[in-house]
Structures are given as C-alpha cells and as structure tokens.
Coordinates of C-alpha atoms in Angstrom, one line a residue:
M1 CA 10.9 9.2 19.5
M2 CA 9.4 6.4 17.8
R3 CA 12.4 5.4 16.2
I4 CA 14.4 4.8 19.4
L5 CA 11.8 3.0 21.2
L6 CA 11.5 0.7 18.2
T7 CA 15.0 0.4 18.4
D8 CA 14.9 -0.1 22.2
T9 CA 12.4 -2.6 21.5
I10 CA 14.2 -4.9 18.8
L11 CA 17.0 -5.1 21.4
R12 CA 14.3 -6.7 24.2
Q13 CA 11.7 -7.9 22.4
P14 CA 12.2 -9.5 19.1
L15 CA 8.8 -10.5 18.6
L16 CA 6.7 -7.2 19.5
A17 CA 9.4 -5.6 17.7
L18 CA 7.9 -7.6 14.4
A19 CA 4.7 -6.9 14.8
A20 CA 5.1 -3.1 15.0
L21 CA 7.4 -3.5 11.8
C22 CA 4.3 -4.9 10.3
L23 CA 1.9 -2.4 11.4
L24 CA 4.2 0.5 10.3
A25 CA 3.8 -1.0 6.9
V26 CA 0.3 -0.3 6.6
P27 CA 0.0 2.8 5.9
A28 CA 2.6 2.2 2.6
A29 CA -0.2 -0.3 1.7
A30 CA -2.8 1.7 2.0
E31 CA -1.3 4.8 0.1
D32 CA -1.0 2.3 -2.6
S33 CA -4.2 1.2 -2.8
K34 CA -5.8 4.8 -2.7
A35 CA -3.9 5.7 -5.6
W36 CA -4.8 2.7 -7.8
D37 CA -8.8 3.9 -6.7
D38 CA -8.0 6.8 -7.8
I39 CA -6.5 5.7 -11.3
R40 CA -9.0 2.8 -11.7
A41 CA -11.9 5.4 -11.3
S42 CA -10.3 8.0 -14.2
L43 CA -9.9 4.8 -16.4
F44 CA -12.7 2.8 -16.4
G45 CA -15.3 4.3 -13.7
S46 CA -15.8 3.3 -9.9
D47 CA -18.2 0.5 -11.0
R48 CA -16.7 -1.6 -13.4
A49 CA -15.7 -4.8 -12.4
I50 CA -12.1 -5.7 -13.0
H51 CA -11.6 -9.5 -13.0
D52 CA -8.3 -11.9 -11.8
G53 CA -6.6 -11.6 -15.3
R54 CA -4.9 -15.3 -14.6
D55 CA -7.1 -16.9 -17.6
V56 CA -6.7 -14.2 -19.6
I57 CA -3.4 -12.4 -19.2
S58 CA -0.1 -12.4 -17.1
M59 CA 2.7 -10.3 -16.6
E60 CA 6.7 -10.9 -16.1
A61 CA 8.4 -7.8 -14.6
P62 CA 11.8 -7.9 -12.4
D63 CA 10.9 -7.9 -8.7
R64 CA 14.0 -5.5 -8.3
A65 CA 14.7 -3.3 -11.3
L66 CA 18.3 -3.2 -12.4
D67 CA 17.8 0.5 -14.0
A68 CA 14.8 2.2 -12.9
A69 CA 14.6 4.5 -16.3
L70 CA 14.6 0.7 -18.3
V71 CA 12.4 -1.5 -16.8
P72 CA 11.7 -4.7 -18.9
I73 CA 7.6 -5.5 -18.6
S74 CA 5.9 -8.6 -20.4
V75 CA 2.6 -9.0 -21.0
T76 CA 1.7 -12.9 -22.1
A77 CA -1.9 -13.6 -23.4
E78 CA -3.0 -16.8 -22.1
I79 CA -6.1 -16.8 -24.8
D80 CA -6.2 -16.8 -28.7
Q81 CA -6.7 -13.7 -30.7
S82 CA -9.9 -14.8 -32.3
K83 CA -12.7 -12.9 -34.2
D84 CA -15.2 -13.9 -31.7
R85 CA -13.1 -13.4 -28.7
Y86 CA -10.1 -11.2 -28.4
I87 CA -8.1 -9.0 -26.3
K88 CA -8.8 -5.3 -27.9
A89 CA -6.8 -3.4 -25.9
I90 CA -4.2 -3.2 -23.0
T91 CA -3.2 -0.8 -20.3
L92 CA -0.1 -0.3 -18.4
V93 CA -0.2 1.4 -14.9
I94 CA 2.3 2.3 -12.7
D95 CA 0.7 3.2 -9.3
E96 CA 3.4 5.4 -7.8
N97 CA 4.5 7.1 -10.8
P98 CA 3.9 11.0 -11.1
A99 CA 1.9 10.0 -14.5
P100 CA 0.8 6.7 -13.6
V101 CA -0.9 5.2 -17.2
V102 CA 2.0 4.2 -19.1
G103 CA -0.2 4.0 -21.9
T104 CA -2.9 1.6 -24.0
F105 CA -1.8 -0.7 -26.9
H106 CA -5.0 -0.8 -28.8
L107 CA -4.9 -4.8 -30.8
S108 CA -7.3 -6.9 -33.1
P109 CA -7.3 -10.4 -34.3
D110 CA -4.8 -9.7 -36.8
N111 CA -2.1 -9.8 -34.0
G112 CA -2.9 -13.4 -33.9
I113 CA -1.3 -13.2 -30.4
A114 CA -1.8 -10.4 -27.9
D115 CA 1.4 -10.4 -26.0
I116 CA 3.2 -7.0 -25.9
S117 CA 6.8 -6.5 -24.4
T118 CA 8.4 -3.0 -23.6
R119 CA 10.6 -0.8 -21.2
V120 CA 9.1 1.6 -18.7
R121 CA 10.2 4.2 -16.1
V122 CA 9.3 3.2 -12.3
N123 CA 9.6 6.5 -10.0
A124 CA 9.3 4.4 -6.6
Y125 CA 8.0 1.2 -5.1
T126 CA 5.0 0.2 -6.7
S127 CA 2.6 -2.1 -8.1
V128 CA 2.7 -2.3 -12.1
R129 CA -0.6 -3.6 -13.5
A130 CA -1.8 -4.6 -16.7
I131 CA -5.4 -4.4 -17.5
A132 CA -6.5 -6.2 -20.5
E133 CA -10.3 -5.1 -22.2
M134 CA -12.0 -8.0 -24.2
N135 CA -13.8 -7.1 -27.1
D136 CA -17.1 -7.6 -25.2
G137 CA -16.0 -4.9 -22.8
Q138 CA -14.8 -7.2 -19.8
L139 CA -12.0 -6.2 -18.2
Y140 CA -8.8 -8.7 -16.5
M141 CA -5.8 -7.9 -14.7
A142 CA -2.4 -9.1 -14.2
E143 CA -0.3 -7.3 -11.5
R144 CA 3.5 -7.5 -10.0
F145 CA 5.3 -5.4 -7.4
V146 CA 8.1 -3.7 -8.7
K147 CA 11.1 -2.1 -6.3
A148 CA 12.9 1.1 -8.0
S149 CA 13.0 4.4 -7.5
G150 CA 13.7 7.6 -9.5
G151 CA 13.2 6.4 -13.2
C152 CA 11.0 9.4 -14.3
A153 CA 14.0 11.9 -13.2
A154 CA 16.7 9.7 -14.5
P155 CA 19.6 11.6 -16.4
A156 CA 18.3 10.9 -20.4
T157 CA 21.0 10.1 -22.8
K158 CA 24.2 11.0 -22.5
D159 CA 24.7 13.2 -26.1
A160 CA 21.4 15.2 -26.2
E161 CA 22.5 16.7 -29.4
L162 CA 23.2 13.2 -30.8
A163 CA 19.5 12.4 -29.6
M164 CA 17.6 15.0 -31.6
Q165 CA 19.9 14.5 -34.6
R166 CA 18.6 10.7 -34.7
L167 CA 15.1 11.9 -33.5
G168 CA 12.4 9.5 -35.1
Q169 CA 14.2 7.2 -36.6
M170 CA 13.2 3.5 -36.4
R171 CA 14.4 0.1 -36.8
M172 CA 12.3 -3.2 -37.3
K173 CA 13.2 -6.4 -36.7
Q174 CA 11.5 -9.7 -37.6
I175 CA 11.8 -12.3 -34.9
G176 CA 11.8 -15.8 -36.0
T177 CA 10.5 -17.3 -38.8
W178 CA 7.4 -15.4 -40.5
R179 CA 5.1 -17.3 -42.4
E180 CA 1.7 -16.5 -44.1
G181 CA -1.6 -17.1 -41.8
E182 CA 0.6 -17.3 -38.8
P183 CA 1.1 -15.3 -35.8
S184 CA 4.6 -13.8 -36.2
E185 CA 6.8 -11.6 -33.9
V186 CA 8.1 -8.0 -34.4
Q187 CA 10.4 -6.0 -32.4
L188 CA 10.0 -1.8 -33.1
M189 CA 12.3 0.8 -31.8
V190 CA 11.9 4.4 -32.2
S191 CA 15.0 6.9 -31.4
H192 CA 13.3 9.4 -29.4
P193 CA 14.7 10.7 -26.1
N194 CA 11.0 10.8 -24.5
Y195 CA 11.8 13.4 -21.8
S196 CA 9.5 13.1 -19.1
G197 CA 9.6 16.9 -17.8
L198 CA 11.5 16.1 -14.3
Q199 CA 14.8 15.5 -15.7
T200 CA 17.6 18.1 -15.9
D201 CA 20.2 18.8 -18.5
Q202 CA 23.6 17.6 -17.4
V203 CA 25.7 20.4 -18.4
T204 CA 23.3 23.8 -17.5
Q205 CA 21.1 22.0 -15.0
L206 CA 17.8 23.4 -16.2
W207 CA 15.0 21.5 -16.5
I208 CA 14.4 19.5 -19.5
P209 CA 10.7 20.2 -20.8
A210 CA 8.3 16.9 -21.5
H211 CA 8.6 15.9 -25.1
Y212 CA 7.6 12.0 -25.9
V213 CA 6.4 10.0 -28.3
R214 CA 2.3 10.1 -28.1
T215 CA 1.0 8.0 -30.6
L216 CA 2.3 4.9 -32.9
D217 CA 0.5 3.3 -35.4
V218 CA 1.6 0.2 -37.3
T219 CA 0.0 -1.2 -40.2
L220 CA 0.9 -4.4 -42.5
G221 CA -0.2 -3.7 -45.9
D222 CA -3.7 -2.0 -45.5
R223 CA -4.3 -3.5 -42.0
P224 CA -3.9 -1.7 -38.9
V225 CA -2.5 -4.1 -36.3
L226 CA -1.1 -2.1 -33.4
R227 CA -1.9 1.5 -31.8
F228 CA 0.1 2.7 -28.9
E229 CA -1.3 5.9 -27.1
G230 CA 1.3 7.0 -24.2
D231 CA 3.0 9.0 -21.9
I232 CA 6.2 10.0 -19.8
S233 CA 6.4 6.6 -18.3
M234 CA 7.4 5.3 -21.6
S235 CA 11.5 4.6 -21.1
E236 CA 13.7 6.7 -23.7
N237 CA 13.8 5.0 -27.3
P238 CA 10.8 3.5 -26.8
T239 CA 10.6 -0.3 -27.9
I240 CA 7.7 -2.5 -28.2
R241 CA 7.6 -6.3 -29.1
F242 CA 4.4 -7.7 -30.5
F243 CA 2.6 -10.1 -32.8
V244 CA 1.2 -9.5 -36.4
E245 CA -0.1 -12.4 -38.6
P246 CA 0.6 -11.7 -42.3
E247 CA -1.7 -12.6 -45.2
G248 CA 1.2 -12.5 -47.5
E249 CA 4.1 -10.2 -49.2
G250 CA 3.6 -6.8 -48.1
A251 CA 5.4 -4.2 -45.8
L252 CA 5.0 -2.9 -42.2
T253 CA 4.5 0.8 -41.6
A254 CA 4.9 2.6 -38.6
R255 CA 3.8 6.1 -37.9
A256 CA 4.7 8.1 -34.8
V257 CA 3.7 11.4 -33.2
D258 CA 5.4 13.1 -30.3
T259 CA 4.3 15.8 -28.3
K260 CA 5.5 18.6 -30.2
D261 CA 3.5 17.3 -33.2
N262 CA 6.9 15.9 -35.1
V263 CA 5.8 12.8 -37.4
F264 CA 7.9 10.2 -38.0
E265 CA 7.2 7.6 -40.6
E266 CA 8.8 4.7 -42.0
S267 CA 8.2 1.2 -44.0
W268 CA 10.1 -2.0 -44.3
P269 CA 9.2 -5.0 -46.4
I270 CA 8.5 -8.2 -44.7
R271 CA 10.1 -11.4 -45.7
L272 CA 8.2 -14.8 -45.3
E273 CA 9.1 -18.4 -45.3
P274 CA 7.2 -21.2 -47.2
S275 CA 4.3 -22.3 -45.2
T276 CA 4.8 -25.9 -43.8

C-alpha cells in the first residue's frame, strides 16, 4: 500500500516524495550503525575510544565492486613505523557480512611501512572499516562504503579438483627494488579456495563446508614481519601486499595453517640491490 501511495506522490509532489525517500533510508543506516556497535563491542569493548584515522591511516575501496567476491582493499599508513611509535595491528571489518571481521594483520617496526592491500568478499551494501591499533593501545579508524552483494555465497573456483591439487601452494613477488635498510614491498599469495560455508557445489548443489586459511605467519630471516589471523570474508586464493625492511641477504618464509589444520610452508631467497 505504501508503495502505491509513494508512486502517486512522486507523480504529483516531487519534493514530498524526495523527503519520503530520505525517511525510508533511515532504518538501513540505523541497522548499519547497530551492526557496527555490536562488532565494536566484541572486538574492542564499548568504552574504548576509536579516533578519526585521517592522520594515521587511510583506505581505498571501490564505491561499487565489479566482483563482490574479489573486492580490492588498500590501507595506507600516514605515519612511519618507528620503534617509538608504530601501528602494531590493522583489523578489517565489513559490517554486513555474515562474519564481519575479515581478519587482523599484526605488524611491527620491521615493516618500515604499515601499508596493507588484499581482496575481500562483500555480501551486501555496507561500510568497510580499517581499525589501526598503535603500540600505545590507541585506536584509529578509516571507513568506506562499498556497494556489492552476494560475495560470501558466490561460487568458488570453477575447478574444485584442481583447486585441491594446488592447495597450499604459495607465490612470492618482490615489488620494485629491494635495498638493505629500506622499506620494500612484497606480494604473497596462497592457493586456497577459502570456502565460506555459504557456497554450493555447482555440480551436486550441496553445501560446501567452510574451509579457509586461519593464520599466515611471515618471517624475514629470524624476524617476524607479518601475522594474519583471518576468517571467511577473505577472498579465495588469499593475496596480501605488505612491506618489510631487509637487513641483508636472507630468505622470506611463509607458514599458513587452515581450518582443517593443514600446514603449508615455503621460503624464498630475497634479492637485494646495492644501496645508493
């Protein structure tokens, strides 16, 4: 009935109709706020202050995603990683996802720069948040609104058998020129379907149980440089770009553990150019 009345109003009184549409949008915004209130309380407690992150972190995400199952997210640090002041963790949250917490990236001064880029699943129009925790415990947040739907239930890889054959294989790429003592960017990918538990097999139409990368630890030589603790909102074949600060020749080692307790580990020698 309301829809008929609203249509009639649109035909006769455009300004009143616009006001009505604004009022109808209020509950959705309220729901979004309520979802974040619950998530925030669960992660950080209701009384812990979260500051505007504009001087600490910023975030890039598409306004409208081309593929809801592969939404690119980039978090950029606006401060240097020094021993006195640094970002020690970045948590990604997607308010309206069935499992809102994508995961937490644990960092240190050994990263040099606390930038993180990855790909996530987005299940509905929602706020996407990056919350940075400083070494002194202060919290700072950047936020973007992303229009996408169905990412958590989108069909996984077309060839499930091939995906299982490749399970746990890793690739590492050094980006740009790496020099000793300078922040250097690396891209790491783990071959894994990262099943969300909300997908169905395209042949049998049966539900596929959740099966995803739970933790990923990266070391450079004997120094830990990244730890990721994740959930189902991370896209299949998890890909992470981040920075490290090499101290000399050595190897980058990645160790992933999934929800079936499979352990995958691989190392790569790093290549350094002479310092300028």
